């Protein structure tokens, strides 16, 4: 979070001279790239730590719109399609899982997850060929952050894998901003 604040401080200094599109590009390059670094490790952060990261993203949204102070940032994030940090972490882990399953990720990551094997005893109605094998549970909190543990858990919770590419970000966006 500290790196994000430093970058935002520097961006505010030159912000008046930049277009909105350039501001968005800089936020993605300098802020979101750092927020996304090691997403599986960020998955089970404490609420306090997640809030610290969320404040950086909120400030980045304010920067894009040139809004100072404590104005509501939720609408700004919605306009920018910035999903909150807690959902962004899940989104990025699911995206990496998708890449692993489709041969688009490095082999060392793809080897950490496996499709669930269907046994002869299972009924034909349970033929979800995209479900992942869950890793054995451990009693350590840090183990839950491992990609081999969190990726299958998140992947198996998706609503529909068929619409993955088109709807994953929208799914987390809708979770973050429920329609009333």
XYZ file of N, CA and C in Angstrom:
540
model
N 0.826 -1.187 0.000
C 0.000 0.000 0.000
C 0.874 1.256 0.000
N 2.014 1.173 0.635
C 2.889 2.345 0.727
C 3.361 2.787 -0.664
N 3.712 1.822 -1.505
C 4.137 2.137 -2.869
C 3.025 2.871 -3.619
N 1.789 2.412 -3.432
C 0.643 3.037 -4.089
C 0.480 4.494 -3.688
N 0.644 4.774 -2.400
C 0.522 6.161 -1.928
C 1.613 7.048 -2.518
N 2.823 6.517 -2.612
C 3.922 7.289 -3.185
C 3.628 7.606 -4.646
N 3.182 6.597 -5.396
C 2.877 6.809 -6.815
C 1.725 7.794 -6.992
N 0.696 7.675 -6.161
C -0.433 8.599 -6.262
C -0.015 10.030 -5.936
N 0.847 10.182 -4.960
C 1.350 11.510 -4.623
C 2.057 12.135 -5.820
N 2.866 11.338 -6.501
C 3.560 11.830 -7.694
C 2.574 12.145 -8.823
N 1.550 11.296 -8.968
C 0.566 11.517 -10.029
C -0.250 12.787 -9.793
N -0.610 13.057 -8.543
C -1.380 14.264 -8.246
C -0.616 15.523 -8.658
N 0.721 15.475 -8.568
C 1.533 16.644 -8.931
C 1.396 17.004 -10.412
N 1.217 15.988 -11.251
C 1.151 16.261 -12.690
C -0.255 16.066 -13.250
N -1.195 15.723 -12.395
C -2.540 15.356 -12.829
C -3.289 16.397 -13.633
N -3.087 17.663 -13.351
C -3.823 18.723 -14.055
C -3.471 18.778 -15.535
N -2.291 18.302 -15.870
C -1.830 18.367 -17.257
C -2.184 17.123 -18.071
N -2.830 16.156 -17.448
C -3.099 14.876 -18.110
C -4.572 14.733 -18.486
N -4.830 14.039 -19.569
C -6.210 13.729 -19.955
C -6.725 12.593 -19.060
N -8.032 12.420 -19.040
C -8.622 11.352 -18.228
C -8.158 9.979 -18.696
N -8.078 9.783 -20.018
C -7.625 8.485 -20.545
C -6.198 8.175 -20.111
N -5.349 9.171 -20.130
C -3.963 8.965 -19.701
C -3.903 8.687 -18.196
N -4.745 9.368 -17.420
C -4.796 9.106 -15.980
C -5.204 7.659 -15.715
N -6.211 7.179 -16.436
C -6.660 5.786 -16.269
C -5.535 4.823 -16.610
N -4.835 5.101 -17.700
C -3.727 4.245 -18.111
C -2.618 4.231 -17.055
N -2.314 5.380 -16.492
C -1.285 5.455 -15.453
C -1.712 4.720 -14.183
N -2.978 4.828 -13.822
C -3.474 4.115 -12.639
C -3.353 2.614 -12.846
N -3.713 2.128 -14.036
C -3.574 0.687 -14.304
C -2.110 0.257 -14.255
N -1.252 1.083 -14.831
C 0.165 0.728 -14.899
C 0.855 0.798 -13.542
N 0.611 1.856 -12.801
C 1.368 2.082 -11.568
C 0.682 1.566 -10.305
N -0.641 1.565 -10.273
C -1.356 1.207 -9.051
C -1.907 -0.215 -9.130
N -2.736 -0.478 -10.146
C -3.363 -1.797 -10.226
C -2.362 -2.921 -10.437
N -1.287 -2.645 -11.167
C -0.280 -3.691 -11.359
C 0.328 -4.110 -10.028
N 0.490 -3.167 -9.102
C 1.024 -3.505 -7.783
C -0.031 -4.165 -6.900
N -1.282 -3.711 -7.027
C -2.355 -4.342 -6.249
C -2.555 -5.789 -6.680
N -2.293 -6.075 -7.955
C -2.502 -7.416 -8.491
C -1.326 -8.352 -8.249
N -0.218 -7.816 -7.812
C 0.976 -8.646 -7.642
C 0.748 -9.683 -6.538
N 0.851 -10.943 -6.881
C 0.696 -12.019 -5.906
C -0.710 -12.133 -5.356
N -1.718 -12.111 -6.223
C -3.103 -12.109 -5.767
C -3.473 -13.299 -4.887
N -2.953 -14.469 -5.187
C -3.291 -15.631 -4.364
C -2.836 -15.407 -2.924
N -1.720 -14.722 -2.751
C -1.233 -14.448 -1.404
C -2.083 -13.405 -0.683
N -2.772 -12.580 -1.454
C -3.610 -11.538 -0.858
C -4.994 -12.049 -0.488
N -5.324 -13.261 -0.880
C -6.692 -13.754 -0.763
C -7.245 -13.722 0.656
N -6.526 -14.165 1.620
C -7.043 -14.240 2.992
C -6.439 -13.164 3.891
N -6.263 -11.983 3.351
C -5.763 -10.890 4.176
C -6.807 -10.497 5.218
N -6.349 -9.874 6.253
C -7.280 -9.377 7.263
C -8.084 -8.223 6.675
N -9.206 -7.931 7.286
C -10.055 -6.827 6.831
C -9.275 -5.510 6.891
N -8.469 -5.360 7.910
C -7.669 -4.146 8.063
C -6.725 -3.963 6.876
N -6.041 -5.021 6.486
C -5.102 -4.930 5.369
C -5.824 -4.727 4.037
N -6.961 -5.395 3.856
C -7.750 -5.183 2.637
C -8.236 -3.742 2.546
N -8.634 -3.182 3.669
C -9.084 -1.784 3.681
C -7.956 -0.828 3.299
N -6.750 -1.136 3.726
C -5.602 -0.303 3.355
C -5.408 -0.302 1.844
N -5.507 -1.484 1.235
C -5.366 -1.574 -0.215
C -6.545 -0.905 -0.923
N -7.742 -1.053 -0.350
C -8.931 -0.439 -0.950
C -8.830 1.084 -0.943
N -8.250 1.631 0.115
C -8.080 3.087 0.194
C -7.163 3.595 -0.919
N -6.166 2.803 -1.271
C -5.281 3.188 -2.375
C -6.081 3.221 -3.675
N -6.884 2.191 -3.906
C -7.686 2.155 -5.129
C -8.708 3.300 -5.146
N -9.315 3.577 -4.006
C -10.272 4.688 -3.922
C -9.604 6.010 -4.258
N -8.419 6.204 -3.731
C -7.683 7.432 -4.005
C -7.306 7.512 -5.486
N -6.995 6.383 -6.085
C -6.681 6.358 -7.515
C -7.904 6.770 -8.340
N -9.093 6.323 -7.938
C -10.325 6.720 -8.638
C -10.550 8.223 -8.486
N -10.306 8.747 -7.298
C -10.435 10.198 -7.092
C -9.460 10.966 -7.971
N -8.251 10.430 -8.106
C -7.245 11.064 -8.958
C -7.740 11.161 -10.403
N -8.299 10.065 -10.918
C -8.764 10.056 -12.309
C -9.809 11.144 -12.541
N -10.719 11.314 -11.565
C -11.781 12.303 -11.720
C -11.400 13.681 -11.175
N -10.227 13.791 -10.572
C -9.795 15.071 -10.020
C -10.586 15.487 -8.797
N -11.143 14.530 -8.091
C -11.966 14.814 -6.912
C -11.103 14.748 -5.656
N -11.137 15.783 -4.889
C -10.406 15.810 -3.617
C -11.377 15.574 -2.479
N -10.840 15.276 -1.322
C -11.683 15.120 -0.142
C -12.325 13.743 -0.050
N -13.389 13.669 0.713
C -14.011 12.390 1.041
C -15.331 12.174 0.311
N -15.424 12.644 -0.919
C -16.626 12.400 -1.698
C -16.794 10.909 -1.922
N -18.041 10.484 -2.098
C -18.301 9.070 -2.332
C -17.560 8.554 -3.551
N -16.831 7.486 -3.372
C -15.975 6.977 -4.429
C -16.604 5.782 -5.151
N -17.669 5.230 -4.605
C -18.275 4.048 -5.201
C -18.728 4.305 -6.633
N -19.382 5.412 -6.870
C -19.848 5.732 -8.228
C -18.672 5.960 -9.179
N -17.612 6.541 -8.661
C -16.424 6.745 -9.495
C -15.833 5.403 -9.909
N -15.711 4.482 -8.954
C -15.175 3.157 -9.272
C -16.074 2.441 -10.276
N -17.389 2.600 -10.132
C -18.312 1.969 -11.072
C -18.104 2.515 -12.480
N -17.968 3.822 -12.613
C -17.755 4.431 -13.936
C -16.442 3.965 -14.565
N -15.442 3.751 -13.742
C -14.133 3.314 -14.231
C -14.041 1.793 -14.388
N -15.057 1.084 -13.956
C -15.061 -0.386 -13.941
C -13.914 -0.936 -13.094
N -13.663 -0.278 -11.958
C -12.693 -0.765 -10.978
C -13.471 -1.599 -9.966
N -13.298 -2.892 -9.984
C -13.967 -3.692 -8.964
C -13.160 -3.581 -7.675
N -13.841 -3.637 -6.513
C -13.124 -3.502 -5.238
C -12.004 -4.534 -5.105
N -11.024 -4.201 -4.308
C -9.817 -5.012 -4.168
C -10.136 -6.455 -3.779
N -11.057 -6.669 -2.850
C -11.343 -8.044 -2.414
C -11.877 -8.885 -3.571
N -12.680 -8.288 -4.450
C -13.185 -9.020 -5.617
C -12.149 -9.067 -6.733
N -11.316 -8.055 -6.809
C -10.255 -8.031 -7.822
C -9.294 -9.187 -7.591
N -8.987 -9.475 -6.343
C -8.105 -10.589 -6.008
C -8.714 -11.892 -6.511
N -10.001 -12.093 -6.233
C -10.675 -13.311 -6.687
C -10.709 -13.382 -8.212
N -10.984 -12.256 -8.856
C -11.027 -12.198 -10.312
C -9.697 -12.636 -10.906
N -8.608 -12.097 -10.392
C -7.289 -12.401 -10.944
C -6.896 -13.865 -10.708
N -7.258 -14.422 -9.560
C -6.962 -15.836 -9.302
C -7.764 -16.706 -10.267
N -9.033 -16.371 -10.488
C -9.863 -17.146 -11.424
C -9.340 -17.016 -12.855
N -8.895 -15.838 -13.227
C -8.346 -15.640 -14.570
C -7.085 -16.473 -14.761
N -6.234 -16.500 -13.759
C -5.027 -17.320 -13.830
C -5.378 -18.802 -13.894
N -6.413 -19.201 -13.178
C -6.873 -20.591 -13.219
C -7.340 -20.936 -14.629
N -8.105 -20.049 -15.237
C -8.569 -20.248 -16.607
C -7.384 -20.433 -17.546
N -6.361 -19.596 -17.377
C -5.182 -19.700 -18.222
C -4.456 -21.028 -17.997
N -4.424 -21.487 -16.765
C -3.789 -22.772 -16.469
C -4.526 -23.912 -17.171
N -5.828 -23.865 -17.131
C -6.634 -24.940 -17.721
C -6.579 -24.940 -19.242
N -6.232 -23.801 -19.830
C -6.214 -23.689 -21.285
C -4.808 -23.572 -21.863
N -3.808 -23.936 -21.068
C -2.439 -23.967 -21.565
C -1.842 -22.595 -21.829
N -2.361 -21.562 -21.179
C -1.859 -20.206 -21.398
C -0.997 -19.703 -20.250
N -0.813 -20.525 -19.239
C -0.035 -20.141 -18.057
C 1.254 -20.962 -18.027
N 2.232 -20.512 -17.259
C 3.474 -21.287 -17.140
C 3.195 -22.693 -16.588
N 3.950 -23.670 -17.035
C 3.723 -25.064 -16.607
C 3.778 -25.264 -15.092
N 4.649 -24.528 -14.407
C 4.749 -24.724 -12.961
C 3.450 -24.367 -12.252
N 2.673 -23.434 -12.799
C 1.373 -23.104 -12.218
C 0.317 -24.125 -12.632
N 0.338 -24.486 -13.901
C -0.655 -25.437 -14.408
C -0.564 -26.778 -13.678
N 0.618 -27.159 -13.235
C 0.796 -28.421 -12.520
C 0.202 -28.392 -11.115
N -0.102 -27.207 -10.606
C -0.625 -27.085 -9.241
C -2.113 -27.397 -9.142
N -2.808 -27.395 -10.267
C -4.240 -27.669 -10.235
C -4.553 -28.797 -11.196
N -5.642 -29.506 -10.923
C -6.049 -30.621 -11.775
C -7.559 -30.693 -11.825
N -8.068 -31.119 -12.969
C -9.507 -31.328 -13.096
C -9.925 -32.483 -12.195
N -11.117 -32.382 -11.656
C -11.630 -33.432 -10.773
C -11.882 -34.684 -11.593
N -11.443 -35.796 -11.076
C -11.659 -37.073 -11.758
C -13.033 -37.601 -11.374
N -13.787 -37.991 -12.370
C -15.123 -38.533 -12.119
C -15.001 -40.031 -11.849
N -15.572 -40.451 -10.738
C -15.524 -41.870 -10.389
C -16.718 -42.589 -11.002
N -16.626 -43.907 -11.035
C -17.720 -44.696 -11.598
C -18.988 -44.591 -10.756
N -18.839 -44.323 -9.478
C -19.989 -44.248 -8.577
C -20.824 -42.989 -8.768
N -20.217 -41.939 -9.293
C -20.922 -40.671 -9.429
C -22.011 -40.767 -10.491
N -23.069 -40.058 -10.236
C -24.179 -40.071 -11.190
C -23.825 -39.253 -12.419
N -24.521 -39.509 -13.491
C -24.266 -38.785 -14.728
C -24.666 -37.328 -14.616
N -25.549 -37.005 -13.678
C -25.955 -35.605 -13.523
C -24.821 -34.758 -12.960
N -23.864 -35.405 -12.342
C -22.728 -34.685 -11.780
C -21.562 -34.734 -12.761
N -21.798 -34.269 -13.977
C -20.773 -34.381 -15.010
C -20.125 -33.045 -15.309
N -19.909 -32.241 -14.291
C -19.216 -30.976 -14.487
C -17.743 -31.273 -14.721
N -17.378 -31.274 -15.986
C -16.009 -31.637 -16.356
C -15.010 -30.520 -16.108
N -15.506 -29.383 -15.653
C -14.610 -28.257 -15.393
C -14.327 -28.050 -13.915
N -14.901 -28.869 -13.053
C -14.635 -28.750 -11.613
C -13.201 -29.186 -11.339
N -12.580 -28.497 -10.405
C -11.190 -28.795 -10.073
C -11.097 -29.630 -8.809
N -10.061 -30.423 -8.756
C -9.771 -31.242 -7.577
C -9.358 -30.315 -6.444
N -10.024 -30.452 -5.301
C -9.677 -29.616 -4.152
C -8.449 -30.173 -3.465
N -7.558 -29.279 -3.083
C -6.346 -29.681 -2.371
C -6.713 -30.080 -0.950
N -5.951 -30.985 -0.352
C -6.228 -31.361 1.041
C -6.116 -30.153 1.959
N -7.020 -30.068 2.920
C -7.041 -28.928 3.844
C -5.949 -29.090 4.899
N -5.342 -27.998 5.229
C -4.345 -27.946 6.293
C -4.864 -27.011 7.374
N -4.233 -27.018 8.505
C -4.658 -26.175 9.617
C -3.923 -24.846 9.670
N -3.204 -24.520 8.630
C -2.435 -23.282 8.622
C -3.131 -22.257 7.740
N -3.247 -21.042 8.235
C -3.891 -19.964 7.470
C -3.118 -19.676 6.190
N -1.790 -19.736 6.260
C -0.987 -19.413 5.079
C -1.180 -20.447 3.974
N -1.532 -21.677 4.324
C -1.762 -22.703 3.318
C -2.957 -22.346 2.450
N -3.969 -21.702 3.031
C -5.150 -21.310 2.272
C -4.820 -20.281 1.198
N -3.685 -19.626 1.312
C -3.289 -18.620 0.330
C -2.571 -19.231 -0.861
N -2.165 -20.467 -0.760
C -1.449 -21.115 -1.859
C -2.357 -21.209 -3.080
N -1.787 -20.995 -4.250
C -2.563 -21.046 -5.485
C -3.240 -22.407 -5.641
N -2.548 -23.469 -5.272
C -3.103 -24.821 -5.419
C -4.320 -25.043 -4.527
N -4.493 -24.234 -3.498
C -5.645 -24.343 -2.596
C -6.746 -23.366 -2.990
N -6.383 -22.102 -3.185
C -7.423 -21.095 -3.426
C -7.990 -21.154 -4.839
N -7.191 -21.533 -5.830
C -7.692 -21.570 -7.205
C -8.858 -22.555 -7.373
N -8.735 -23.806 -6.923
C -9.880 -24.716 -7.066
C -11.119 -24.265 -6.279
N -10.912 -23.696 -5.093
C -12.056 -23.237 -4.298
C -12.825 -22.144 -5.029
N -12.114 -21.154 -5.540
C -12.781 -20.058 -6.255
C -13.372 -20.524 -7.578
N -12.631 -21.344 -8.301
C -13.088 -21.820 -9.605
C -14.381 -22.623 -9.485
N -14.441 -23.484 -8.497
C -15.615 -24.337 -8.338
C -16.840 -23.565 -7.873
N -16.664 -22.326 -7.413
C -17.789 -21.502 -6.978
C -18.376 -20.643 -8.097
N -17.734 -20.628 -9.250
C -18.224 -19.797 -10.352
C -19.630 -20.230 -10.759
N -20.427 -19.247 -11.193
C -21.803 -19.527 -11.599
C -21.861 -20.406 -12.839
N -21.132 -20.053 -13.849
C -21.159 -20.803 -15.098
C -19.820 -20.639 -15.792
N -19.152 -21.733 -16.028
C -17.855 -21.672 -16.674
C -18.014 -21.365 -18.162
N -19.150 -21.719 -18.744
C -19.376 -21.502 -20.177
C -19.255 -20.039 -20.570
N -19.595 -19.153 -19.662
C -19.552 -17.726 -19.976
C -18.376 -17.045 -19.290
N -17.373 -17.811 -18.989
C -16.259 -17.320 -18.190
C -15.630 -16.048 -18.747
N -15.155 -16.077 -19.959
C -14.419 -14.944 -20.503
C -15.249 -13.668 -20.541
N -16.523 -13.805 -20.881
C -17.363 -12.617 -21.022
C -17.893 -12.093 -19.699
N -18.124 -12.990 -18.726
C -18.874 -12.596 -17.550
C -18.113 -12.591 -16.231
N -16.879 -13.025 -16.169
C -16.206 -13.128 -14.875
C -16.056 -11.766 -14.201
N -15.545 -10.784 -14.906
C -15.389 -9.470 -14.296
C -16.751 -8.871 -13.963
N -17.722 -9.060 -14.855
C -19.066 -8.539 -14.604
C -19.662 -9.212 -13.365
N -19.399 -10.500 -13.196
C -19.888 -11.236 -12.022
C -19.374 -10.599 -10.733
N -18.073 -10.344 -10.653
C -17.515 -9.741 -9.452
C -17.945 -8.281 -9.315
N -18.131 -7.596 -10.425
C -18.617 -6.223 -10.403
C -20.027 -6.194 -9.794
N -20.869 -7.151 -10.217
C -22.229 -7.223 -9.681
C -22.249 -7.592 -8.192
N -21.298 -8.412 -7.761
C -21.195 -8.727 -6.330
C -20.818 -7.487 -5.526
N -19.931 -6.694 -6.111
C -19.461 -5.499 -5.416
C -20.521 -4.410 -5.378
N -21.297 -4.275 -6.448
C -22.300 -3.217 -6.565
C -23.646 -3.832 -6.903
N -24.347 -4.412 -5.925
C -25.633 -5.044 -6.198
C -26.642 -4.042 -6.758
N -27.425 -4.508 -7.721
C -28.454 -3.656 -8.312
C -29.643 -3.608 -7.371
N -30.189 -2.415 -7.214
C -31.343 -2.267 -6.322
C -32.616 -2.088 -7.100
